[in-house]
Coordinates of C-alpha atoms in Angstrom, one line a residue:
M1 CA -23.6 45.3 -3.0
L2 CA -27.2 43.9 -3.4
T3 CA -30.1 46.8 -2.2
A4 CA -33.5 45.3 -2.5
W5 CA -35.8 48.5 -3.0
R6 CA -38.6 48.4 -1.0
K7 CA -42.2 47.2 -3.5
R8 CA -45.2 49.0 -2.8
R9 CA -48.0 47.8 -0.9
E10 CA -51.0 46.6 -3.5
D11 CA -53.4 45.7 -0.7
V12 CA -52.9 49.4 0.4
W13 CA -52.7 51.6 -2.5
S14 CA -56.0 50.1 -3.8
H15 CA -57.3 52.1 -1.9
F16 CA -55.5 55.3 -3.1
S17 CA -54.0 57.4 -6.2
Y18 CA -50.6 59.3 -6.4
D19 CA -49.7 62.2 -9.3
N20 CA -46.2 62.6 -9.6
I21 CA -46.7 66.0 -11.3
A22 CA -48.5 67.2 -7.8
T23 CA -46.9 64.9 -5.6
K24 CA -49.7 64.4 -4.0
T25 CA -51.8 61.2 -3.2
T26 CA -55.1 61.3 -3.5
C27 CA -58.1 58.9 -1.1
R28 CA -60.2 57.2 -3.4
E29 CA -62.8 56.7 -1.1
C30 CA -63.5 60.4 0.1
G31 CA -61.4 62.3 -2.4
L32 CA -58.9 63.7 0.1
S33 CA -55.5 64.7 -0.7
F34 CA -52.7 64.8 1.0
R35 CA -48.4 65.5 0.5
G36 CA -46.4 62.3 0.3
K37 CA -46.9 58.6 -0.4
N38 CA -45.7 56.9 2.8
T39 CA -48.0 53.8 3.5
T40 CA -47.6 54.5 7.4
N41 CA -50.0 57.7 6.5
L42 CA -52.4 55.8 4.2
K43 CA -53.0 53.3 6.6
R44 CA -53.2 55.5 9.4
H45 CA -56.1 57.6 6.9
L46 CA -57.8 54.3 6.6
Q47 CA -58.0 53.8 10.5
N48 CA -59.3 57.2 11.8
G49 CA -61.6 57.9 8.3
H50 CA -62.6 54.0 6.5
F51 CA -62.2 52.0 9.6
A52 CA -64.0 49.1 8.3
I53 CA -61.9 49.0 5.1
F54 CA -58.5 49.3 7.0
S55 CA -60.4 46.5 10.0
E56 CA -60.2 44.4 6.4
L57 CA -56.5 44.8 5.6
Q58 CA -55.4 44.1 8.7
K59 CA -57.4 40.4 8.3
T60 CA -55.8 39.7 5.5
I61 CA -52.3 40.1 6.8
A62 CA -53.2 37.7 9.5
D63 CA -54.7 35.3 7.4
G64 CA -51.1 34.8 5.8
G65 CA -50.4 37.6 3.5
Q66 CA -47.0 38.8 4.2
P67 CA -45.7 42.4 3.6
A68 CA -43.7 43.1 0.7
T69 CA -41.3 44.3 2.3
K70 CA -40.7 41.7 4.5
K71 CA -40.9 39.5 1.8
A72 CA -37.8 41.1 -0.1
K73 CA -36.1 41.1 3.5
M74 CA -36.2 37.6 3.6
S75 CA -35.1 37.2 -0.2
N76 CA -32.1 39.5 0.5
Q77 CA -30.9 37.0 3.7
N78 CA -31.7 33.7 1.3
I79 CA -29.2 34.8 -1.3
E80 CA -26.3 34.0 0.2
D81 CA -27.8 30.1 1.4
A82 CA -29.0 29.6 -2.1
F83 CA -25.4 30.5 -3.6
T84 CA -23.7 27.6 -0.9
S85 CA -26.7 25.0 -0.9
T86 CA -26.1 24.2 -5.2
T87 CA -22.0 24.3 -4.0
K88 CA -20.7 20.6 -4.4
Y89 CA -17.9 19.2 -2.2
K90 CA -14.9 18.0 -4.0
S91 CA -13.9 14.8 -4.8
D92 CA -11.2 14.9 -2.1
A93 CA -13.0 16.2 0.3
K94 CA -13.6 14.5 3.9
E95 CA -17.2 14.3 3.9
Q96 CA -17.6 13.3 0.5
Q97 CA -14.8 10.5 1.2
I98 CA -16.9 9.5 4.4
K99 CA -19.7 9.0 2.3
E100 CA -18.4 7.1 -0.8
E101 CA -16.5 5.2 1.5
A102 CA -19.9 4.2 4.4
I103 CA -21.5 3.3 0.1
A104 CA -19.0 0.9 -0.1
T105 CA -19.1 -0.9 2.9
W106 CA -22.6 -1.5 2.7
I107 CA -22.8 -2.1 -0.8
G108 CA -20.1 -4.7 0.4
C109 CA -21.5 -6.6 3.4
T110 CA -25.3 -6.6 1.7
G111 CA -23.7 -8.2 -1.7
L112 CA -26.1 -5.6 -3.4
P113 CA -24.9 -5.3 -7.0
V114 CA -22.6 -2.1 -7.7
T115 CA -24.8 -0.8 -10.0
T116 CA -27.1 0.1 -7.4
V117 CA -25.8 3.4 -7.1
E118 CA -26.2 4.3 -10.9
D119 CA -30.1 3.6 -9.6
E120 CA -32.2 7.2 -10.5
D121 CA -34.1 6.8 -7.5
F122 CA -30.8 5.8 -4.9
I123 CA -29.7 9.0 -6.8
L124 CA -32.6 10.5 -5.3
M125 CA -32.3 9.8 -1.6
M126 CA -28.9 10.6 -1.6
E127 CA -29.5 14.0 -2.9
S128 CA -32.7 14.5 -0.4
L129 CA -30.2 13.3 2.2
D130 CA -27.7 16.3 1.3
K131 CA -27.4 17.5 -2.2
K132 CA -23.7 19.0 -1.7
F133 CA -22.7 14.9 -2.5
T134 CA -22.3 13.6 -5.3
V135 CA -22.7 9.8 -5.8
P136 CA -19.8 8.0 -7.3
K137 CA -19.8 5.4 -9.6
K138 CA -20.1 1.8 -9.9
T139 CA -16.1 1.3 -10.9
K140 CA -15.0 4.1 -7.8
I141 CA -17.5 2.3 -5.6
S142 CA -15.7 -2.0 -6.8
N143 CA -12.2 0.0 -6.0
L144 CA -13.3 1.5 -2.8
I145 CA -15.0 -1.9 -1.8
E146 CA -11.9 -3.9 -2.4
K147 CA -9.8 -1.5 -0.2
H148 CA -11.9 -1.6 2.6
Y149 CA -11.5 -5.9 1.9
E150 CA -7.8 -5.7 1.9
N151 CA -7.5 -3.3 5.1
K152 CA -9.8 -5.9 7.0
K153 CA -7.9 -8.9 5.8
A154 CA -4.4 -7.3 6.6
T155 CA -6.0 -6.2 10.1
F156 CA -7.0 -9.8 10.8
K157 CA -3.8 -11.0 10.2
K158 CA -1.9 -8.8 12.2
R159 CA -4.3 -10.3 15.1
L160 CA -4.1 -14.0 14.2
S161 CA -0.1 -13.6 13.9
S162 CA 0.3 -12.5 17.5
A163 CA -2.2 -15.8 18.3
R164 CA -1.1 -18.4 20.5
K165 CA -3.5 -20.9 19.5
V166 CA -6.4 -21.3 17.1
C167 CA -9.4 -23.2 16.3
I168 CA -10.3 -24.2 13.0
G169 CA -13.7 -25.0 12.3
T170 CA -15.6 -25.9 8.8
D171 CA -19.4 -26.9 7.4
L172 CA -19.7 -27.6 4.4
W173 CA -23.5 -26.5 2.4
T174 CA -24.9 -27.4 -1.0
K175 CA -27.5 -25.4 -3.0
K176 CA -30.6 -26.5 -3.9
G177 CA -30.6 -28.8 -7.0
L178 CA -27.4 -29.2 -5.9
T179 CA -25.7 -27.0 -8.5
A180 CA -23.3 -25.3 -6.2
S181 CA -20.9 -26.2 -2.8
F182 CA -19.2 -24.1 -0.5
L183 CA -16.9 -24.9 2.5
G184 CA -17.1 -22.0 5.0
I185 CA -14.0 -21.6 6.9
S186 CA -13.5 -20.0 10.6
C187 CA -10.7 -19.8 13.0
C188 CA -11.1 -19.6 16.3
F189 CA -8.7 -17.7 19.6
F190 CA -7.7 -15.2 22.0
C191 CA -6.4 -11.9 21.0
V192 CA -3.9 -10.7 22.6
E193 CA -4.4 -7.2 21.4
Q194 CA -8.1 -6.3 21.7
Q195 CA -7.9 -8.7 25.1
K196 CA -10.7 -10.7 24.4
P197 CA -11.7 -14.6 22.0
E198 CA -12.6 -13.1 18.9
H199 CA -14.3 -15.5 15.9
L200 CA -13.5 -15.0 12.4
L201 CA -14.6 -16.6 8.8
L202 CA -11.4 -16.8 6.7
A203 CA -13.3 -18.0 3.6
L204 CA -16.0 -19.4 1.9
E205 CA -14.0 -21.1 -1.1
Q206 CA -16.8 -23.4 -3.5
L207 CA -16.0 -27.0 -3.9
D208 CA -16.8 -29.3 -6.7
H209 CA -18.0 -32.6 -6.6
P210 CA -17.0 -35.0 -5.1
H211 CA -16.7 -33.6 -1.9
T212 CA -13.3 -35.4 -1.5
A213 CA -11.6 -36.4 2.2
Q214 CA -8.4 -34.7 -0.2
S215 CA -10.4 -31.6 -1.5
I216 CA -11.2 -30.3 1.5
K217 CA -8.0 -31.5 3.4
A218 CA -6.6 -29.1 0.6
C219 CA -9.0 -26.7 0.8
V220 CA -7.9 -26.1 4.4
E221 CA -4.4 -26.6 3.9
K222 CA -4.8 -23.2 0.9
C223 CA -6.7 -21.2 3.4
M224 CA -4.1 -22.0 6.5
Q225 CA -1.2 -21.2 3.2
E226 CA -2.8 -18.0 2.7
W227 CA -3.5 -16.4 6.2
G228 CA -0.5 -17.8 7.9
I229 CA -1.4 -20.3 10.7
L230 CA 0.8 -22.9 11.2
N231 CA -0.2 -26.3 11.7
E232 CA 1.4 -26.1 15.2
K233 CA -0.9 -23.7 16.2
V234 CA -4.2 -25.0 15.5
L235 CA -5.3 -26.3 19.0
T236 CA -8.2 -28.2 17.1
V237 CA -10.3 -28.7 14.8
I238 CA -14.3 -28.5 14.6
T239 CA -16.6 -30.5 11.9
D240 CA -19.4 -32.1 11.8
N241 CA -19.6 -36.7 11.9
G242 CA -20.1 -36.6 8.4
S243 CA -17.4 -39.5 6.6
N244 CA -15.5 -37.2 4.3
M245 CA -14.5 -34.7 7.3
V246 CA -13.8 -36.7 9.8
A247 CA -11.2 -38.5 7.0
A248 CA -9.8 -35.3 6.2
F249 CA -8.5 -34.4 9.5
K250 CA -7.4 -38.0 10.2
H251 CA -3.5 -38.1 10.9
S252 CA -3.0 -40.9 8.3
A253 CA -5.9 -41.5 6.7
P254 CA -6.0 -43.5 3.4
E255 CA -6.5 -42.1 -0.1
D256 CA -9.8 -42.1 -1.8
E257 CA -10.7 -44.2 -4.6
D258 CA -11.8 -41.4 -6.1
S259 CA -8.3 -39.5 -5.7
S260 CA -6.3 -42.6 -6.6
S261 CA -3.5 -42.7 -9.6
D262 CA -4.7 -44.9 -12.5
D263 CA -1.2 -45.6 -13.6
P264 CA -0.6 -49.7 -12.4
D265 CA 2.3 -49.3 -11.1
A266 CA 2.0 -46.0 -9.2
S267 CA 0.9 -48.0 -6.3
I268 CA 4.2 -50.5 -6.5
L269 CA 6.2 -49.6 -3.8
S270 CA 8.6 -51.1 -1.4
E271 CA 8.7 -51.2 2.0
S272 CA 10.7 -49.2 2.8
D273 CA 9.5 -46.2 0.6
S274 CA 5.5 -47.6 1.9
K275 CA 6.3 -46.7 5.6
E276 CA 8.3 -43.1 4.3
T277 CA 5.1 -42.1 2.2
E278 CA 2.5 -43.0 5.7
N279 CA 4.9 -41.0 7.8
L280 CA 4.9 -38.2 5.5
Q281 CA 1.2 -38.4 5.6
C282 CA 1.0 -38.1 9.9
Q283 CA 3.5 -35.2 9.2
D284 CA 1.2 -33.4 7.0
M285 CA -2.5 -34.3 8.7
G286 CA -0.4 -32.9 12.2
M287 CA -3.6 -31.5 12.9
D288 CA -6.3 -32.9 15.6
R289 CA -9.9 -32.6 14.6
M290 CA -13.0 -32.7 17.8
P291 CA -16.8 -33.5 16.8
C292 CA -19.1 -31.0 17.1
V293 CA -20.7 -31.2 20.4
V294 CA -23.9 -29.8 19.4
H295 CA -24.0 -31.6 15.9
T296 CA -23.6 -35.3 18.4
L297 CA -26.4 -34.6 20.9
Q298 CA -28.7 -34.0 18.5
L299 CA -28.1 -37.4 17.1
V300 CA -29.1 -38.5 20.4
V301 CA -32.2 -37.0 20.7
H302 CA -33.2 -38.5 17.3
M303 CA -32.9 -41.4 19.2
I304 CA -37.0 -40.5 19.5
N305 CA -37.6 -41.3 16.4
K306 CA -36.5 -44.5 16.9
E307 CA -38.8 -45.3 20.0
E308 CA -41.7 -47.2 18.5
S309 CA -44.6 -45.7 20.9
I310 CA -42.9 -42.2 21.1
N311 CA -43.3 -42.0 17.8
R312 CA -46.6 -43.5 17.1
V313 CA -47.6 -40.2 19.0
L314 CA -45.1 -37.8 17.6
N315 CA -46.4 -38.8 14.2
K316 CA -50.2 -38.0 16.0
V317 CA -48.9 -34.1 16.1
R318 CA -46.7 -34.1 13.2
S319 CA -50.5 -34.7 10.7
I320 CA -52.2 -32.2 13.4
V321 CA -49.5 -29.4 13.1
K322 CA -49.5 -30.4 8.7
L323 CA -53.2 -29.9 9.0
F324 CA -53.5 -26.5 10.9
R325 CA -50.9 -25.2 8.0
K326 CA -52.2 -26.1 5.7
S327 CA -55.4 -24.5 6.2
S328 CA -55.7 -20.6 6.0
V329 CA -59.2 -21.2 8.1
A330 CA -57.6 -22.9 11.3
T331 CA -54.7 -20.9 11.0
Q332 CA -56.6 -17.4 11.4
K333 CA -59.2 -18.6 14.4
I334 CA -55.9 -19.9 16.4
L335 CA -54.5 -16.6 16.2
D336 CA -57.6 -14.2 17.6
E337 CA -58.0 -17.3 19.7
C338 CA -54.4 -17.0 21.2
G339 CA -52.1 -15.3 18.8
L340 CA -50.0 -18.1 17.3
T341 CA -49.9 -21.0 15.7
V342 CA -48.7 -24.0 16.0
V343 CA -44.7 -25.3 14.3
N344 CA -43.5 -28.1 12.2
D345 CA -40.1 -29.7 13.2
C346 CA -37.1 -30.2 10.8
P347 CA -35.2 -33.2 10.7
T348 CA -31.8 -30.6 10.2
R349 CA -32.7 -27.3 12.4
W350 CA -31.6 -28.1 16.1
S351 CA -34.4 -28.5 19.1
S352 CA -36.7 -28.3 16.6
T353 CA -38.8 -31.6 17.6
Y354 CA -38.6 -29.8 21.0
E355 CA -40.1 -27.0 20.1
M356 CA -43.0 -28.5 17.8
V357 CA -43.8 -30.4 21.0
A358 CA -43.5 -27.0 23.8
R359 CA -45.5 -24.7 21.1
L360 CA -48.1 -27.3 20.9
L361 CA -48.4 -28.0 24.8
K362 CA -48.4 -23.7 25.5
V363 CA -51.9 -23.9 22.6
K364 CA -53.0 -26.9 23.8
E365 CA -57.2 -25.6 25.0
S366 CA -56.5 -23.5 21.2
V367 CA -56.4 -26.2 19.5
C368 CA -58.4 -28.5 20.6
E369 CA -61.7 -26.2 20.7
V370 CA -60.3 -25.1 17.1
A371 CA -60.1 -28.7 16.0
N372 CA -63.3 -29.3 17.6
E373 CA -64.7 -26.5 15.2
M374 CA -62.9 -28.2 12.3
G375 CA -64.2 -31.6 12.7
W376 CA -60.6 -32.6 13.1
D377 CA -59.3 -35.7 15.2
C378 CA -57.1 -33.9 18.1
L379 CA -54.8 -35.8 21.2
L380 CA -56.2 -38.2 23.8
S381 CA -55.1 -37.8 27.5
S382 CA -52.8 -40.0 27.6
E383 CA -51.5 -38.6 24.6
W384 CA -51.2 -35.6 25.8
Q385 CA -49.2 -36.2 28.7
K386 CA -46.8 -38.4 26.9
L387 CA -46.8 -35.7 25.5
K388 CA -46.4 -33.2 28.3
S389 CA -43.3 -35.7 29.3
M390 CA -41.5 -35.6 25.9
Q391 CA -41.9 -32.1 26.6
E392 CA -39.4 -32.3 30.1
L393 CA -37.4 -35.4 28.7
L394 CA -35.9 -32.6 26.0
Q395 CA -35.8 -29.2 27.5
P396 CA -32.7 -29.8 29.1
F397 CA -31.4 -30.9 25.5
A398 CA -32.2 -27.6 24.2
E399 CA -31.0 -25.1 26.9
H400 CA -27.6 -26.9 26.6
T401 CA -27.7 -27.0 22.6
Q402 CA -28.5 -23.3 23.5
T403 CA -25.1 -22.5 25.6
L404 CA -22.7 -24.8 23.6
Q405 CA -23.4 -23.5 20.6
S406 CA -21.9 -19.6 21.1
D407 CA -19.2 -18.6 18.5
T408 CA -16.7 -18.7 21.2
M409 CA -16.3 -19.7 25.2
S410 CA -18.3 -22.8 25.8
M411 CA -15.6 -25.8 25.3
S412 CA -15.2 -25.1 29.1
L413 CA -19.3 -25.6 29.1
I414 CA -19.1 -29.2 26.6
L415 CA -18.4 -31.1 30.7
P416 CA -20.7 -30.1 32.9
A417 CA -23.8 -30.3 29.7
L418 CA -22.8 -34.0 29.2
F419 CA -23.0 -34.2 33.7
D420 CA -26.2 -32.6 33.6
L421 CA -27.5 -34.3 30.7
L422 CA -26.5 -37.6 32.1
S423 CA -28.0 -36.8 35.5
H424 CA -31.0 -35.3 34.3
L425 CA -31.8 -39.0 31.7
A426 CA -31.2 -41.4 35.0
D427 CA -34.2 -38.9 37.0
V428 CA -36.5 -39.1 33.9
E429 CA -35.6 -43.2 33.8
Q430 CA -37.2 -42.9 37.7
N431 CA -40.0 -39.9 37.6
T432 CA -42.2 -41.0 33.8
S433 CA -44.0 -44.1 32.4
R434 CA -42.7 -47.5 31.5
D435 CA -41.9 -46.1 27.8
V436 CA -40.3 -42.9 28.4
A437 CA -38.0 -44.2 31.0
A438 CA -36.7 -46.6 28.2
L439 CA -36.3 -44.1 26.1
A440 CA -34.2 -42.2 29.0
R441 CA -32.2 -45.4 29.3
K442 CA -31.0 -45.7 25.5
M443 CA -30.6 -41.6 25.6
E444 CA -28.0 -42.4 28.7
G445 CA -26.1 -45.3 27.0
N446 CA -25.9 -43.6 23.6
V447 CA -24.7 -40.2 25.5
N448 CA -21.9 -42.1 27.1
Q449 CA -21.3 -43.9 23.7
R450 CA -20.8 -41.3 21.8
F451 CA -19.0 -38.9 24.3
A452 CA -16.9 -41.6 25.2
W453 CA -13.9 -39.1 24.2
V454 CA -14.9 -36.7 26.6
L455 CA -16.1 -38.6 29.6
D456 CA -13.6 -42.0 29.3
P457 CA -10.2 -41.9 29.3
S458 CA -9.6 -45.3 28.9
D459 CA -11.7 -44.5 25.6
D460 CA -9.0 -45.3 22.5
K461 CA -9.7 -41.5 21.3
F462 CA -10.1 -39.9 24.5
S463 CA -9.4 -36.3 24.2
P464 CA -8.0 -34.5 27.7
L465 CA -8.2 -31.0 26.0
V466 CA -12.0 -30.4 26.9
A467 CA -11.2 -32.2 30.6
A468 CA -8.6 -29.4 30.5
A469 CA -11.1 -26.0 29.6
C470 CA -13.7 -27.5 31.8
F471 CA -10.5 -27.5 34.6
L472 CA -9.6 -24.0 33.3
N473 CA -12.3 -22.8 33.9
P474 CA -13.0 -22.3 38.4
T475 CA -16.3 -21.0 37.8
V476 CA -17.4 -24.9 36.5
C477 CA -14.3 -26.3 38.9
Q478 CA -14.9 -25.4 41.2
T479 CA -18.1 -27.4 42.3
L480 CA -16.7 -30.7 40.4
L481 CA -13.7 -31.0 42.7
N482 CA -16.3 -31.8 45.2
V483 CA -18.0 -34.5 43.5
A484 CA -17.3 -38.0 44.6
D485 CA -17.3 -39.8 41.7
D486 CA -14.3 -41.2 40.6
N487 CA -14.9 -40.3 36.8
I488 CA -14.5 -36.8 37.6
Q489 CA -11.7 -36.8 40.0
E490 CA -10.1 -38.8 36.9
L491 CA -10.9 -36.7 34.3
L492 CA -9.2 -33.3 36.4
K493 CA -6.7 -35.9 37.1
Q494 CA -5.9 -36.7 33.6
A495 CA -7.0 -32.3 33.1
E496 CA -4.4 -31.5 35.2
G497 CA -1.8 -33.5 33.9
Y498 CA -2.5 -31.6 30.3
V499 CA -2.7 -28.4 31.5
V500 CA 0.8 -28.7 33.0
R501 CA 2.6 -30.2 29.8
C502 CA 1.7 -27.9 27.8
S503 CA 2.6 -24.8 30.0
Q504 CA 6.0 -27.1 30.0
T505 CA 5.9 -27.1 26.6
Q506 CA 5.1 -23.5 26.3
E507 CA 7.8 -22.1 28.3
N508 CA 10.3 -24.1 27.0
H509 CA 9.7 -23.1 23.7
S510 CA 10.2 -19.4 25.8
D511 CA 12.9 -20.2 27.5
L512 CA 14.8 -21.7 24.1
E513 CA 13.9 -18.5 22.5
E514 CA 16.3 -16.4 25.6
L515 CA 19.1 -18.3 25.4
N516 CA 19.3 -18.3 22.2
G517 CA 18.4 -14.8 21.2
P518 CA 17.8 -13.4 18.2
E519 CA 18.4 -14.0 15.1
P520 CA 22.1 -12.5 14.1
A521 CA 21.6 -9.9 11.5
P522 CA 23.6 -10.4 8.0
P523 CA 26.8 -8.5 7.8
A524 CA 26.7 -5.1 7.1
A525 CA 29.6 -3.4 5.3
A526 CA 31.8 -1.5 7.9
S527 CA 34.5 0.7 7.4
S528 CA 38.5 -0.9 8.3
S529 CA 38.3 1.5 10.6
S530 CA 35.5 0.5 13.1
S531 CA 36.7 -2.9 12.5
A532 CA 39.9 -2.2 13.5
S533 CA 38.5 -0.2 16.9
S534 CA 36.2 -2.6 17.5
S535 CA 38.9 -5.9 17.6
S536 CA 41.5 -3.5 19.5
R537 CA 38.8 -3.2 22.0
Q538 CA 38.0 -7.0 22.5
P539 CA 41.1 -9.3 21.2
V540 CA 39.0 -12.8 20.0
F541 CA 40.4 -16.3 21.0
R542 CA 38.1 -19.0 18.7
F543 CA 39.4 -21.7 20.7
L544 CA 38.3 -20.4 24.4
S545 CA 34.6 -19.6 22.9
K546 CA 34.2 -22.7 21.6
F547 CA 34.1 -24.0 24.5
R548 CA 32.4 -20.9 26.6
T549 CA 28.8 -22.2 27.8
K550 CA 25.4 -19.5 27.3
P551 CA 24.5 -17.8 31.0
K552 CA 20.8 -19.2 31.7
P553 CA 19.1 -15.9 32.2
K554 CA 18.0 -14.9 36.0
S555 CA 14.2 -15.3 36.4
S556 CA 12.4 -14.7 38.9
K557 CA 9.3 -16.8 37.7
C558 CA 7.7 -19.7 39.5
S559 CA 7.1 -22.8 37.8
V560 CA 4.2 -24.7 36.0
R561 CA 4.0 -26.6 39.3
Q562 CA 4.0 -23.4 41.4
Q563 CA 0.9 -21.9 39.7
M564 CA -1.1 -24.7 39.3
S565 CA -0.7 -25.1 43.4
Q566 CA -1.7 -21.2 43.5
Y567 CA -4.7 -21.9 41.4
K568 CA -5.7 -25.0 43.4
E569 CA -5.0 -22.5 46.5
E570 CA -8.0 -20.1 44.7
L571 CA -10.8 -22.3 43.7
S572 CA -11.3 -24.3 47.5
Q573 CA -11.9 -19.7 47.9
S574 CA -15.0 -18.4 46.6
I575 CA -14.4 -17.2 42.6
T576 CA -16.7 -13.7 42.5
C577 CA -16.3 -14.1 38.4
E578 CA -18.4 -15.0 36.3
T579 CA -16.8 -16.4 33.6
G580 CA -13.2 -17.7 33.7
M581 CA -12.2 -14.9 31.4
E582 CA -12.9 -12.8 34.1
F583 CA -10.5 -14.7 36.4
W584 CA -7.1 -15.0 34.3
L585 CA -7.8 -11.6 32.7
G586 CA -7.5 -10.0 36.6
K587 CA -4.7 -12.2 36.9
C588 CA -1.3 -11.7 37.4
D589 CA 1.4 -11.0 33.9
T590 CA 4.6 -11.8 36.4
F591 CA 3.4 -14.7 38.1
D592 CA 1.1 -17.4 35.9
H593 CA 3.4 -16.4 32.7
S594 CA 2.3 -19.9 31.9
L595 CA -0.5 -20.8 33.2
K596 CA -2.6 -17.5 31.9
P597 CA -1.7 -17.8 28.5
L598 CA -2.6 -21.4 27.8
A599 CA -6.1 -20.4 29.7
L600 CA -7.1 -17.7 27.8
D601 CA -6.3 -19.4 24.8
I602 CA -8.4 -22.8 25.4
L603 CA -11.5 -21.0 27.1
A604 CA -11.5 -18.8 24.3
M605 CA -12.4 -22.1 21.9
P606 CA -15.8 -23.2 20.5
A607 CA -17.7 -25.8 21.8
S608 CA -19.3 -26.5 18.1
Q609 CA -18.9 -25.1 14.8
P610 CA -22.7 -23.1 14.4
F611 CA -20.3 -20.0 13.7
A612 CA -19.3 -22.1 10.1
E613 CA -23.1 -22.9 9.6
R614 CA -24.4 -19.6 10.0
V615 CA -22.0 -18.4 7.3
I616 CA -24.4 -19.6 4.8
S617 CA -27.7 -18.8 6.5
I618 CA -26.4 -15.2 7.0
T619 CA -25.0 -15.0 2.9
G620 CA -27.8 -17.3 1.5
D621 CA -29.0 -15.2 -0.6
L622 CA -25.5 -14.6 -2.0
T623 CA -26.1 -17.6 -3.7
R624 CA -29.4 -17.7 -4.8
G625 CA -29.1 -17.8 -9.5
K626 CA -26.0 -17.2 -10.8
R627 CA -25.2 -14.7 -8.7
N628 CA -22.7 -18.2 -7.0
R629 CA -21.3 -17.9 -10.8
A630 CA -19.1 -14.8 -9.2
E631 CA -17.1 -16.7 -6.4
F632 CA -14.8 -14.4 -5.9
T633 CA -17.3 -11.1 -5.6
L634 CA -19.6 -14.3 -2.6
A635 CA -16.7 -14.6 -0.7
R636 CA -15.7 -11.0 -0.4
S637 CA -19.8 -10.2 0.5
A638 CA -19.7 -13.2 3.0
F639 CA -16.3 -12.3 4.8
L640 CA -17.4 -8.4 4.8
K641 CA -20.4 -9.4 6.1
M642 CA -19.9 -12.1 9.2
N643 CA -16.5 -10.0 10.3
R644 CA -18.2 -6.5 10.1
S645 CA -18.0 -6.0 14.0
K646 CA -15.0 -6.8 14.7

């Protein structure tokens, strides 16, 4: 046992001396001698006979001086803590493993180099947080990142395997300088396990030039095969309006010139061979494509640049914005005035023209004041008024763009958004100036033309999927049912027919599985005694079993028509749910056994593919310089970063 001896109080003993032979203590101030050397007696003597010295001694202690006995006591108490604080975690300790996995997840999601863990400042930081933690080497971190990636991938594969329907989203992006291109592939579905919609990044593949339809199609098919996604599960594929994307998902797309064979004899086919090849292509491309709604809306918005009088005002606005953004003096002045600055538009950024116009109108007074001080020309009163009309024209487009670019549950909002925009454009035609009204009229025609596949049931490319999503969302369908418009009622009729067909197909598939039962297991090696006993119990008549019909399964399930009628009746009543997803999740599985799964699958789908676009904007730093040459590391980092909260 360790014992700390009491140390002498130097501040007290500086006024006394001790004689070891006589065992007496003598005061140096007055010469008085007394037996022993107890510090308390010495202090009492100073207090009674030398009060000034005693007061100074007390003041020294109050200013921070501690008696030696207290220091010894504290050092004795901290011995155990000192030994414990320097003991490192064992390599298999839970605390060590948790911190190692956290570092691996952080580096894997951010795309930082694994050599970060060998940086001196990083090691010092971790030691200051926990002295017991040993920072692992880069090899171990690489292995932990790979393990985390594989675990995440296995989890998502399990969820995808139980999904009934999925929606594939794709987007192609090229780096500045055209040195590398990347294809982002995402998947949206209703997760049966978690009972909510999910949107996952499946892959980020580097694509070589040229970006032909065949190369895009092959990349998507490879990704689907890796994730075990069957074509029958794909409800639709959402892409932009690029010609290569459109051709990649056509049911019978002709081969590009780039991918044609150089052998002249290869193009000589008989008539039967040609038909057979065409049929194979149709079967191979058994996925429907849907254009990105937000991309298409932006094409309508860009019509403002084709109207001469409107474009003239916009060009003047752009020149003013350019002057401000190039002048640090003007920028500082407008910041001092209103705390905001002007913003420029960008052709590839959604709703950027509206944001430029709206910001300029918001800081109008400050812009005019600073422009006068700088000696710059500004807009006329009539031009400011026209700019105000343009803001009112573009505002609904910006609002619906924001709504429709959500990752999930936005397909059912396409029809209401389009009807709202058409109604808005019709109002603008009657309540604004002549040139803005003419622009609104052209935009209205352009909306009807570009979205004929959604709005016009008689169109050759009409798809009832969007109308079905709207029909299955009671929060919007309830209002449309009461609209006295023949086109809307025809769309709802087409949607109802589509839902019935899909539900019956799914129901027939389920009934077929019930009738056929599970696949027979391979015969196991059984003993002769067990086979003999089983044959003695039940004689086998192969002739009779040939003609024996399988009994129909008894079920109390309602038909699809009954489920549809019940749903329509509920639409005539007040709907308290905020979303269609919430409405169907609260339905009974027994009664709505066919309609509920289909509704959940369709309502989970997005209206556009900005999720695939955000892959590049979020992980764009990972592609700078030479870092994109590590293709697997880039794809892994993008996968972990986009799916980190799922």
